[in-house]
Amino acid sequence: MQDVFVYQGLRTPFGKVGGALAGQRPDDLAALVISELVAQAPGLTPENAGEVVGEVVFGNANGAGEENRNVARMAWLLAKLPVHVPATTINRLCGSSLDAAISGARQIALGETDVILAGGVESMSRAPWVLPKTERPFPMANLELANTTLGWRLINERMPKEWTVSLGEATEQLRERHGIGRERQDAFAARSHELAARAWAQGHLADLTVAVPGVDLDTDETIRAGVTSEKLAGLRTVFRSENGTVTAGNASPMNDGASAVWLGSAAGGEKLGLTPQVRIAGWAAAANEPQYFGYAPVDASNKALARAGIGWAEVGAVELNEAFAAQSLACLDAWDIDPEIVNAWGGAIAIGHPLGASGTRVLATLAKRMQLSGERWGVATLCIGVGQGLAVVLENATTHPTQN
C-alpha cells in the first residue's frame, strides 16, 4: 500500500443562491478550479497533464441539470486538457467531494495511479425544476414540478414518513434528543461568521481560492462580519412555528461553488512538482436513521480515527461542515473535544455549503490549517442527508514526514 498525500487545494469563493455565481454553469466552475490547479502545479502543463493525472473524480449532489452527463469528465474537457484522462462523478449528497477524495486516495494507495485530481461542484442557483414522466400517456390531471435544489423530491411512498422529514425538521428532532438550545446555536453561528471574516482578512482563505473571471466576488458571499448572537436571536424559526430553534441564521445557506485537491503518492508529488501538505491516514463512512443524519459524523470520525491508530486526545484540528449549528454542537458534545480546535477559520454557516463542493473545501482547509499551526493530527468530516457521515484523518507531512 502506498502512502497518499494531499498536495494542494483550491476553490472558488462560494456565492449565495441567486447571487454572484448564479450566472455561472457548474461545469464551468469545475473547469475553472481544474485549470487553475494544473496551472499552479510546477510539473504540469496542459500538454503533459495526460501523462501525469491518472483520473479525475468529482462529487455532485444534483446531477439533474447542467452538471448531468458526468460533470467530472465535462469539466476536464472544458479545461481543454488531454482527452484520454478518464473521469467519474460521485453522488453521496453533501459528502460527494470528500467521497471523491476517498475514492482517489484508495486508487493511489492500491498503486493503480500516482496522481488523482479530486473535487466537487454545485450550483444550487441553477438546480432545475423537474417534471416526472407519467405512468400513462396524456393524463388529464395537473402535473407538479419538483424543485431539485435541496432535500427530498419525488419521494417513494413506501419510505417511512419519519425518514423523509425536511432537513430542518430533522435537525429540530436531533437537538431535542441532545438537549441543545437556541442560545448555544446562535452563539455557534455568530462565531462561524466572526472567524470566517477574520480568516479572509488575514489572507488564509484567499490563499485557497481562485477568482471567477467576470464576476465581482472576492470573498464568500454569505459571510456577515459583525453579526452577533444577539442579532441572530431576533430571527424567526423556519421549520416549526412553536418550540422551534432552527433559523436561517444558525443553518448553512444554499450556495454555488467548486473545489478540488491534488492527491498523490510520493512519486506523484514529484511529477506534480509539489510538496505534500498532509498524509491521509484513515477514512470511514457511517450511517444511522435518516432523520438523525446530523449525528452521523460522530461514528464516521470515530471509525476513521481507529483506522488511523489514534484517538481524539491526539487531534489538534478539526474541520466539521456546519450544516446546522445544532447538529454541529451535538457532534462536538459527543466527541468531548475543545471547540476552539474546530473550524478555526469559520465554517459552512458563514462560508456556505454548495453541497457537492463542501467535502474538498473542508479537506483543503484542514490541510492548510495544519501546515500553518504545525498540528500533527486533524479530522475533516461532514454529515450527509438520508443519514450518513464521512470522515478523513490527516497527518501533517511537514512536521511529521513519512519515512518510506
Tab-separated table of C-alpha atoms in Angstrom:
chain	number	residue	atom	x	y	z
A	1	MET	CA	0.000	0.000	0.000
A	2	GLN	CA	1.322	3.431	-0.971
A	3	ASP	CA	1.047	6.469	1.292
A	4	VAL	CA	-1.395	9.073	-0.036
A	5	PHE	CA	-0.803	12.809	0.355
A	6	VAL	CA	-2.787	15.983	-0.204
A	7	TYR	CA	-0.563	18.362	-2.158
A	8	GLN	CA	-2.728	21.393	-2.812
A	9	GLY	CA	-6.353	22.514	-2.632
A	10	LEU	CA	-8.246	25.300	-4.342
A	11	ARG	CA	-11.812	26.529	-4.617
A	12	THR	CA	-13.906	29.367	-5.910
A	13	PRO	CA	-15.377	31.844	-3.469
A	14	PHE	CA	-18.810	30.498	-2.607
A	15	GLY	CA	-21.751	32.526	-3.911
A	16	LYS	CA	-25.191	32.685	-2.336
A	17	VAL	CA	-28.141	31.118	-4.124
A	18	GLY	CA	-29.335	33.594	-6.741
A	19	GLY	CA	-26.220	35.681	-6.138
A	20	ALA	CA	-22.929	36.490	-7.834
A	21	LEU	CA	-22.304	32.993	-9.253
A	22	ALA	CA	-25.878	32.296	-10.331
A	23	GLY	CA	-24.937	33.081	-13.931
A	24	GLN	CA	-22.111	30.523	-13.937
A	25	ARG	CA	-22.704	26.962	-15.116
A	26	PRO	CA	-21.498	24.288	-12.672
A	27	ASP	CA	-19.381	22.571	-15.304
A	28	ASP	CA	-17.623	25.890	-15.964
A	29	LEU	CA	-16.949	26.410	-12.235
A	30	ALA	CA	-15.469	22.922	-12.053
A	31	ALA	CA	-13.359	23.552	-15.161
A	32	LEU	CA	-12.020	26.738	-13.574
A	33	VAL	CA	-10.618	25.049	-10.458
A	34	ILE	CA	-9.201	22.232	-12.578
A	35	SER	CA	-7.450	24.666	-14.917
A	36	GLU	CA	-6.019	26.667	-12.030
A	37	LEU	CA	-4.742	23.605	-10.159
A	38	VAL	CA	-2.997	22.419	-13.321
A	39	ALA	CA	-1.508	25.896	-13.815
A	40	GLN	CA	-0.241	26.025	-10.214
A	41	ALA	CA	1.499	22.626	-10.352
A	42	PRO	CA	5.111	23.331	-11.472
A	43	GLY	CA	5.497	19.904	-13.033
A	44	LEU	CA	2.391	20.129	-15.192
A	45	THR	CA	1.496	21.721	-18.470
A	46	PRO	CA	-1.765	21.342	-20.383
A	47	GLU	CA	0.191	19.121	-22.765
A	48	ASN	CA	1.767	16.698	-20.263
A	49	ALA	CA	-1.179	16.523	-17.812
A	50	GLY	CA	-2.465	13.450	-19.597
A	51	GLU	CA	0.731	11.577	-18.779
A	52	VAL	CA	0.618	12.509	-15.082
A	53	VAL	CA	-3.011	12.562	-13.966
A	54	GLY	CA	-4.454	9.086	-13.553
A	55	GLU	CA	-8.080	10.090	-13.149
A	56	VAL	CA	-10.410	12.960	-12.307
A	57	VAL	CA	-13.006	12.238	-9.603
A	58	PHE	CA	-15.621	14.874	-8.770
A	59	GLY	CA	-18.602	14.959	-6.456
A	60	ASN	CA	-22.006	16.444	-7.241
A	61	ALA	CA	-25.281	16.085	-5.377
A	62	ASN	CA	-27.800	17.080	-8.024
A	63	GLY	CA	-26.940	15.628	-11.396
A	64	ALA	CA	-30.256	16.743	-12.859
A	65	GLY	CA	-29.180	19.969	-14.540
A	66	GLU	CA	-26.190	21.341	-16.410
A	67	GLU	CA	-23.870	19.033	-14.460
A	68	ASN	CA	-25.512	15.930	-15.937
A	69	ARG	CA	-23.545	13.556	-18.152
A	70	ASN	CA	-20.652	13.165	-15.693
A	71	VAL	CA	-19.535	16.662	-14.685
A	72	ALA	CA	-16.005	15.464	-13.868
A	73	ARG	CA	-15.474	14.453	-17.476
A	74	MET	CA	-17.159	17.549	-18.877
A	75	ALA	CA	-15.105	19.887	-16.668
A	76	TRP	CA	-11.809	18.274	-17.656
A	77	LEU	CA	-12.708	18.619	-21.337
A	78	LEU	CA	-13.878	22.227	-20.861
A	79	ALA	CA	-10.496	22.934	-19.271
A	80	LYS	CA	-9.006	21.918	-22.644
A	81	LEU	CA	-6.868	19.164	-21.163
A	82	PRO	CA	-5.891	15.831	-22.776
A	83	VAL	CA	-8.930	13.812	-23.752
A	84	HIS	CA	-7.512	10.422	-22.726
A	85	VAL	CA	-7.671	11.132	-18.946
A	86	PRO	CA	-10.695	9.250	-17.537
A	87	ALA	CA	-13.137	10.878	-15.144
A	88	THR	CA	-16.031	9.898	-12.928
A	89	THR	CA	-18.650	11.675	-10.824
A	90	ILE	CA	-19.746	10.515	-7.373
A	91	ASN	CA	-23.001	11.315	-5.577
A	92	ARG	CA	-23.059	10.927	-1.813
A	93	LEU	CA	-25.092	14.132	-1.419
A	94	CYS	CA	-23.319	16.573	0.957
A	95	GLY	CA	-20.311	14.265	1.214
A	96	SER	CA	-19.825	13.830	-2.521
A	97	SER	CA	-16.459	15.545	-2.949
A	98	LEU	CA	-14.997	14.075	0.251
A	99	ASP	CA	-16.096	10.722	-1.123
A	100	ALA	CA	-14.358	11.656	-4.376
A	101	ALA	CA	-11.152	12.273	-2.414
A	102	ILE	CA	-11.531	8.950	-0.600
A	103	SER	CA	-12.082	7.170	-3.907
A	104	GLY	CA	-8.976	8.804	-5.335
A	105	ALA	CA	-6.941	8.010	-2.226
A	106	ARG	CA	-7.953	4.380	-2.486
A	107	GLN	CA	-6.716	4.188	-6.087
A	108	ILE	CA	-3.383	5.703	-5.126
A	109	ALA	CA	-2.994	3.504	-2.046
A	110	LEU	CA	-3.558	0.412	-4.197
A	111	GLY	CA	-0.915	1.551	-6.672
A	112	GLU	CA	-3.338	1.999	-9.567
A	113	THR	CA	-2.056	5.529	-10.202
A	114	ASP	CA	0.191	8.146	-8.620
A	115	VAL	CA	-1.929	11.281	-9.153
A	116	ILE	CA	-5.655	11.969	-8.781
A	117	LEU	CA	-7.496	15.258	-9.163
A	118	ALA	CA	-10.457	15.098	-6.764
A	119	GLY	CA	-13.096	17.750	-6.213
A	120	GLY	CA	-16.723	18.713	-6.365
A	121	VAL	CA	-19.130	21.303	-7.666
A	122	GLU	CA	-22.670	22.503	-7.069
A	123	SER	CA	-24.860	25.270	-8.411
A	124	MET	CA	-27.895	25.403	-6.168
A	125	SER	CA	-28.980	28.516	-8.068
A	126	ARG	CA	-29.212	26.614	-11.328
A	127	ALA	CA	-30.664	23.343	-9.998
A	128	PRO	CA	-33.612	22.667	-12.292
A	129	TRP	CA	-37.257	22.026	-11.658
A	130	VAL	CA	-38.144	18.561	-12.904
A	131	LEU	CA	-41.393	17.121	-14.181
A	132	PRO	CA	-41.824	13.390	-13.581
A	133	LYS	CA	-42.851	11.241	-16.507
A	134	THR	CA	-46.398	9.984	-16.356
A	135	GLU	CA	-47.259	6.311	-15.994
A	136	ARG	CA	-49.622	6.516	-18.969
A	137	PRO	CA	-49.790	8.899	-21.915
A	138	PHE	CA	-51.908	12.046	-21.898
A	139	PRO	CA	-53.036	12.194	-18.240
A	140	MET	CA	-55.936	14.540	-17.584
A	141	ALA	CA	-54.782	15.673	-14.126
A	142	ASN	CA	-52.431	18.581	-13.498
A	143	LEU	CA	-48.746	17.734	-13.025
A	144	GLU	CA	-46.481	19.316	-10.408
A	145	LEU	CA	-42.877	20.416	-10.889
A	146	ALA	CA	-40.336	19.332	-8.274
A	147	ASN	CA	-37.519	21.642	-7.146
A	148	THR	CA	-34.181	19.783	-7.156
A	149	THR	CA	-32.236	22.399	-5.173
A	150	LEU	CA	-32.236	20.619	-1.821
A	151	GLY	CA	-33.755	17.734	0.089
A	152	TRP	CA	-36.256	15.042	-0.738
A	153	ARG	CA	-38.162	15.099	-4.025
A	154	LEU	CA	-40.224	12.506	-5.930
A	155	ILE	CA	-40.459	10.533	-2.683
A	156	ASN	CA	-41.256	6.830	-2.835
A	157	GLU	CA	-44.492	6.381	-0.884
A	158	ARG	CA	-43.100	3.204	0.705
A	159	MET	CA	-40.435	5.246	2.518
A	160	PRO	CA	-41.324	5.690	6.217
A	161	LYS	CA	-42.632	9.204	6.851
A	162	GLU	CA	-40.283	9.807	9.772
A	163	TRP	CA	-37.322	9.372	7.421
A	164	THR	CA	-38.476	11.915	4.847
A	165	VAL	CA	-38.957	14.968	7.029
A	166	SER	CA	-37.161	18.140	5.936
A	167	LEU	CA	-33.530	18.622	6.896
A	168	GLY	CA	-34.573	21.423	9.225
A	169	GLU	CA	-37.230	19.368	10.998
A	170	ALA	CA	-34.733	16.519	11.307
A	171	THR	CA	-32.334	18.938	12.982
A	172	GLU	CA	-35.064	20.050	15.388
A	173	GLN	CA	-35.567	16.414	16.348
A	174	LEU	CA	-31.831	15.910	16.789
A	175	ARG	CA	-31.392	18.955	19.025
A	176	GLU	CA	-34.360	17.816	21.146
A	177	ARG	CA	-32.713	14.427	21.590
A	178	HIS	CA	-29.436	16.040	22.675
A	179	GLY	CA	-30.787	18.996	24.627
A	180	ILE	CA	-29.254	21.780	22.523
A	181	GLY	CA	-30.959	25.141	22.977
A	182	ARG	CA	-31.361	28.157	20.713
A	183	GLU	CA	-28.828	30.284	22.588
A	184	ARG	CA	-25.960	27.835	22.009
A	185	GLN	CA	-26.875	27.536	18.346
A	186	ASP	CA	-26.881	31.290	17.768
A	187	ALA	CA	-23.564	31.714	19.588
A	188	PHE	CA	-22.013	28.970	17.474
A	189	ALA	CA	-23.321	30.602	14.278
A	190	ALA	CA	-22.002	34.047	15.251
A	191	ARG	CA	-18.580	32.502	15.925
A	192	SER	CA	-18.601	30.980	12.432
A	193	HIS	CA	-19.104	34.393	10.816
A	194	GLU	CA	-16.535	36.086	13.058
A	195	LEU	CA	-13.826	33.514	12.350
A	196	ALA	CA	-14.537	33.368	8.606
A	197	ALA	CA	-14.378	37.155	8.277
A	198	ARG	CA	-11.107	37.170	10.229
A	199	ALA	CA	-9.631	34.369	8.100
A	200	TRP	CA	-10.378	36.309	4.917
A	201	ALA	CA	-8.869	39.467	6.419
A	202	GLN	CA	-5.722	37.550	7.377
A	203	GLY	CA	-5.382	36.047	3.898
A	204	HIS	CA	-5.889	32.412	4.923
A	205	LEU	CA	-8.940	31.813	2.759
A	206	ALA	CA	-7.699	33.998	-0.085
A	207	ASP	CA	-4.779	31.590	-0.448
A	208	LEU	CA	-7.256	28.781	-1.005
A	209	THR	CA	-9.426	30.468	-3.642
A	210	VAL	CA	-9.364	31.466	-7.277
A	211	ALA	CA	-11.488	34.336	-8.573
A	212	VAL	CA	-14.187	33.566	-11.119
A	213	PRO	CA	-13.499	35.634	-14.252
A	214	GLY	CA	-16.055	38.306	-14.988
A	215	VAL	CA	-17.656	38.047	-11.536
A	216	ASP	CA	-17.379	40.661	-8.814
A	217	LEU	CA	-16.887	38.287	-5.892
A	218	ASP	CA	-13.633	38.314	-3.957
A	219	THR	CA	-14.840	36.653	-0.725
A	220	ASP	CA	-17.528	34.145	0.218
A	221	GLU	CA	-20.817	35.911	-0.378
A	222	THR	CA	-22.710	34.759	2.718
A	223	ILE	CA	-20.199	35.819	5.402
A	224	ARG	CA	-21.637	38.537	7.638
A	225	ALA	CA	-18.847	40.296	9.518
A	226	GLY	CA	-20.009	41.761	12.808
A	227	VAL	CA	-23.068	39.571	13.257
A	228	THR	CA	-23.732	38.745	16.916
A	229	SER	CA	-25.670	36.064	18.717
A	230	GLU	CA	-27.991	38.825	19.932
A	231	LYS	CA	-28.814	39.772	16.336
A	232	LEU	CA	-29.316	36.131	15.405
A	233	ALA	CA	-31.646	35.668	18.371
A	234	GLY	CA	-34.096	38.037	16.677
A	235	LEU	CA	-34.610	35.809	13.629
A	236	ARG	CA	-37.767	33.742	13.371
A	237	THR	CA	-37.645	29.972	13.339
A	238	VAL	CA	-38.189	28.370	9.958
A	239	PHE	CA	-39.318	24.776	10.402
A	240	ARG	CA	-41.544	24.986	13.477
A	241	SER	CA	-43.892	27.749	14.477
A	242	GLU	CA	-43.865	26.532	18.088
A	243	ASN	CA	-40.915	25.219	20.095
A	244	GLY	CA	-38.570	25.703	17.161
A	245	THR	CA	-34.919	26.786	17.322
A	246	VAL	CA	-33.545	26.400	13.784
A	247	THR	CA	-33.374	29.674	11.826
A	248	ALA	CA	-31.790	30.922	8.632
A	249	GLY	CA	-29.070	32.369	10.860
A	250	ASN	CA	-27.962	29.174	12.595
A	251	ALA	CA	-28.116	26.961	9.496
A	252	SER	CA	-25.881	26.853	6.447
A	253	PRO	CA	-27.158	28.809	3.437
A	254	MET	CA	-27.645	27.491	-0.087
A	255	ASN	CA	-24.699	28.223	-2.351
A	256	ASP	CA	-22.831	27.849	-5.626
A	257	GLY	CA	-19.164	26.915	-5.988
A	258	ALA	CA	-16.466	24.391	-6.831
A	259	SER	CA	-13.408	22.991	-5.071
A	260	ALA	CA	-10.652	20.477	-5.807
A	261	VAL	CA	-7.413	18.978	-4.451
A	262	TRP	CA	-4.352	17.275	-5.811
A	263	LEU	CA	-3.849	13.822	-4.301
A	264	GLY	CA	-0.790	11.730	-4.943
A	265	SER	CA	1.784	9.228	-3.820
A	266	ALA	CA	5.323	10.367	-3.051
A	267	ALA	CA	6.201	9.715	-6.693
A	268	GLY	CA	3.092	11.606	-7.761
A	269	GLY	CA	4.224	14.682	-5.861
A	270	GLU	CA	7.490	14.651	-7.763
A	271	LYS	CA	5.550	14.561	-11.026
A	272	LEU	CA	3.382	17.469	-9.899
A	273	GLY	CA	6.369	19.408	-8.618
A	274	LEU	CA	4.598	19.976	-5.292
A	275	THR	CA	5.468	19.350	-1.648
A	276	PRO	CA	2.984	17.297	0.386
A	277	GLN	CA	0.894	19.129	2.954
A	278	VAL	CA	-0.643	16.174	4.791
A	279	ARG	CA	-0.821	12.404	4.625
A	280	ILE	CA	-4.245	10.766	4.507
A	281	ALA	CA	-4.033	8.429	7.486
A	282	GLY	CA	-7.529	6.961	7.532
A	283	TRP	CA	-11.088	7.370	6.377
A	284	ALA	CA	-14.523	5.953	7.138
A	285	ALA	CA	-18.217	6.196	6.372
A	286	ALA	CA	-21.059	5.675	8.838
A	287	ALA	CA	-24.846	5.582	8.682
A	288	ASN	CA	-27.812	5.904	11.015
A	289	GLU	CA	-31.543	6.712	10.857
A	290	PRO	CA	-32.134	9.263	8.058
A	291	GLN	CA	-33.751	11.835	10.370
A	292	TYR	CA	-30.625	11.885	12.542
A	293	PHE	CA	-28.253	12.492	9.643
A	294	GLY	CA	-26.592	15.342	11.530
A	295	TYR	CA	-25.123	12.965	14.105
A	296	ALA	CA	-23.537	10.540	11.627
A	297	PRO	CA	-20.115	12.316	11.652
A	298	VAL	CA	-19.699	11.066	15.222
A	299	ASP	CA	-19.390	7.417	14.232
A	300	ALA	CA	-17.631	8.170	10.931
A	301	SER	CA	-14.894	10.162	12.694
A	302	ASN	CA	-14.501	7.630	15.477
A	303	LYS	CA	-14.086	4.828	12.931
A	304	ALA	CA	-11.604	6.843	10.847
A	305	LEU	CA	-9.516	7.639	13.933
A	306	ALA	CA	-9.458	3.969	14.920
A	307	ARG	CA	-8.242	3.034	11.446
A	308	ALA	CA	-5.525	5.683	11.720
A	309	GLY	CA	-4.500	4.232	15.077
A	310	ILE	CA	-5.067	7.371	17.151
A	311	GLY	CA	-7.722	8.871	19.450
A	312	TRP	CA	-9.375	12.233	19.947
A	313	ALA	CA	-6.818	13.263	22.566
A	314	GLU	CA	-4.190	13.444	19.817
A	315	VAL	CA	-6.253	15.541	17.385
A	316	GLY	CA	-5.317	19.220	17.211
A	317	ALA	CA	-7.503	20.487	14.345
A	318	VAL	CA	-10.995	19.642	13.082
A	319	GLU	CA	-12.991	20.801	10.081
A	320	LEU	CA	-16.645	19.861	10.578
A	321	ASN	CA	-19.030	21.002	7.875
A	322	GLU	CA	-21.650	23.127	9.625
A	323	ALA	CA	-24.894	22.025	8.020
A	324	PHE	CA	-26.702	23.341	11.106
A	325	ALA	CA	-25.386	24.718	14.376
A	326	ALA	CA	-27.461	22.196	16.348
A	327	GLN	CA	-26.031	19.139	14.611
A	328	SER	CA	-22.504	20.521	14.832
A	329	LEU	CA	-22.863	21.025	18.575
A	330	ALA	CA	-24.287	17.530	19.003
A	331	CYS	CA	-21.161	16.127	17.337
A	332	LEU	CA	-18.769	18.250	19.416
A	333	ASP	CA	-20.504	17.210	22.616
A	334	ALA	CA	-20.221	13.545	21.650
A	335	TRP	CA	-16.504	13.821	20.909
A	336	ASP	CA	-15.883	15.890	24.069
A	337	ILE	CA	-13.193	17.996	22.390
A	338	ASP	CA	-12.101	21.597	22.777
A	339	PRO	CA	-14.433	23.580	20.476
A	340	GLU	CA	-11.617	26.039	19.763
A	341	ILE	CA	-9.875	23.476	17.533
A	342	VAL	CA	-12.994	23.196	15.338
A	343	ASN	CA	-13.424	25.376	12.234
A	344	ALA	CA	-10.847	27.945	13.335
A	345	TRP	CA	-11.299	29.779	10.010
A	346	GLY	CA	-15.087	29.696	10.145
A	347	GLY	CA	-17.487	27.091	8.846
A	348	ALA	CA	-20.311	26.493	6.421
A	349	ILE	CA	-22.850	28.591	8.345
A	350	ALA	CA	-20.789	31.596	7.219
A	351	ILE	CA	-18.786	30.337	4.243
A	352	GLY	CA	-21.601	28.378	2.633
A	353	HIS	CA	-22.472	24.830	1.694
A	354	PRO	CA	-22.665	24.171	-2.055
A	355	LEU	CA	-23.387	20.507	-1.455
A	356	GLY	CA	-21.054	18.700	-3.845
A	357	ALA	CA	-18.177	21.139	-3.282
A	358	SER	CA	-18.070	21.143	0.520
A	359	GLY	CA	-16.083	17.952	1.098
A	360	THR	CA	-12.894	19.030	-0.633
A	361	ARG	CA	-13.322	22.514	0.827
A	362	VAL	CA	-13.090	21.150	4.373
A	363	LEU	CA	-10.252	18.807	3.347
A	364	ALA	CA	-8.164	21.559	1.736
A	365	THR	CA	-8.895	23.993	4.572
A	366	LEU	CA	-7.800	21.470	7.194
A	367	ALA	CA	-4.594	20.681	5.304
A	368	LYS	CA	-3.726	24.388	5.096
A	369	ARG	CA	-4.582	24.990	8.761
A	370	MET	CA	-2.338	22.133	9.840
A	371	GLN	CA	0.533	23.465	7.758
A	372	LEU	CA	0.337	26.832	9.483
A	373	SER	CA	-0.325	25.582	13.013
A	374	GLY	CA	2.003	22.588	12.957
A	375	GLU	CA	-0.630	20.306	14.482
A	376	ARG	CA	0.162	16.684	13.794
A	377	TRP	CA	-3.340	15.205	13.501
A	378	GLY	CA	-6.573	16.547	12.045
A	379	VAL	CA	-10.069	15.325	11.138
A	380	ALA	CA	-12.246	16.501	8.217
A	381	THR	CA	-15.855	15.357	8.424
A	382	LEU	CA	-19.384	16.014	7.143
A	383	CYS	CA	-22.933	14.948	7.818
A	384	ILE	CA	-24.901	13.752	4.816
A	385	GLY	CA	-28.623	13.762	4.100
A	386	VAL	CA	-30.505	10.444	4.415
A	387	GLY	CA	-28.458	9.527	7.470
A	388	GLN	CA	-24.771	9.238	6.596
A	389	GLY	CA	-21.425	10.721	7.577
A	390	LEU	CA	-17.891	10.704	6.181
A	391	ALA	CA	-14.547	11.453	7.826
A	392	VAL	CA	-10.889	11.610	6.819
A	393	VAL	CA	-7.930	11.702	9.232
A	394	LEU	CA	-4.877	13.711	8.193
A	395	GLU	CA	-1.285	13.682	9.466
A	396	ASN	CA	0.922	16.728	8.976
A	397	ALA	CA	3.520	15.851	6.329
A	398	THR	CA	5.661	18.890	7.122
A	399	THR	CA	6.152	18.414	10.862
A	400	HIS	CA	5.936	14.623	10.683
A	401	PRO	CA	7.217	13.479	7.285
A	402	THR	CA	6.520	9.846	6.467
A	403	GLN	CA	9.552	7.610	6.285
A	404	ASN	CA	9.127	5.330	3.286
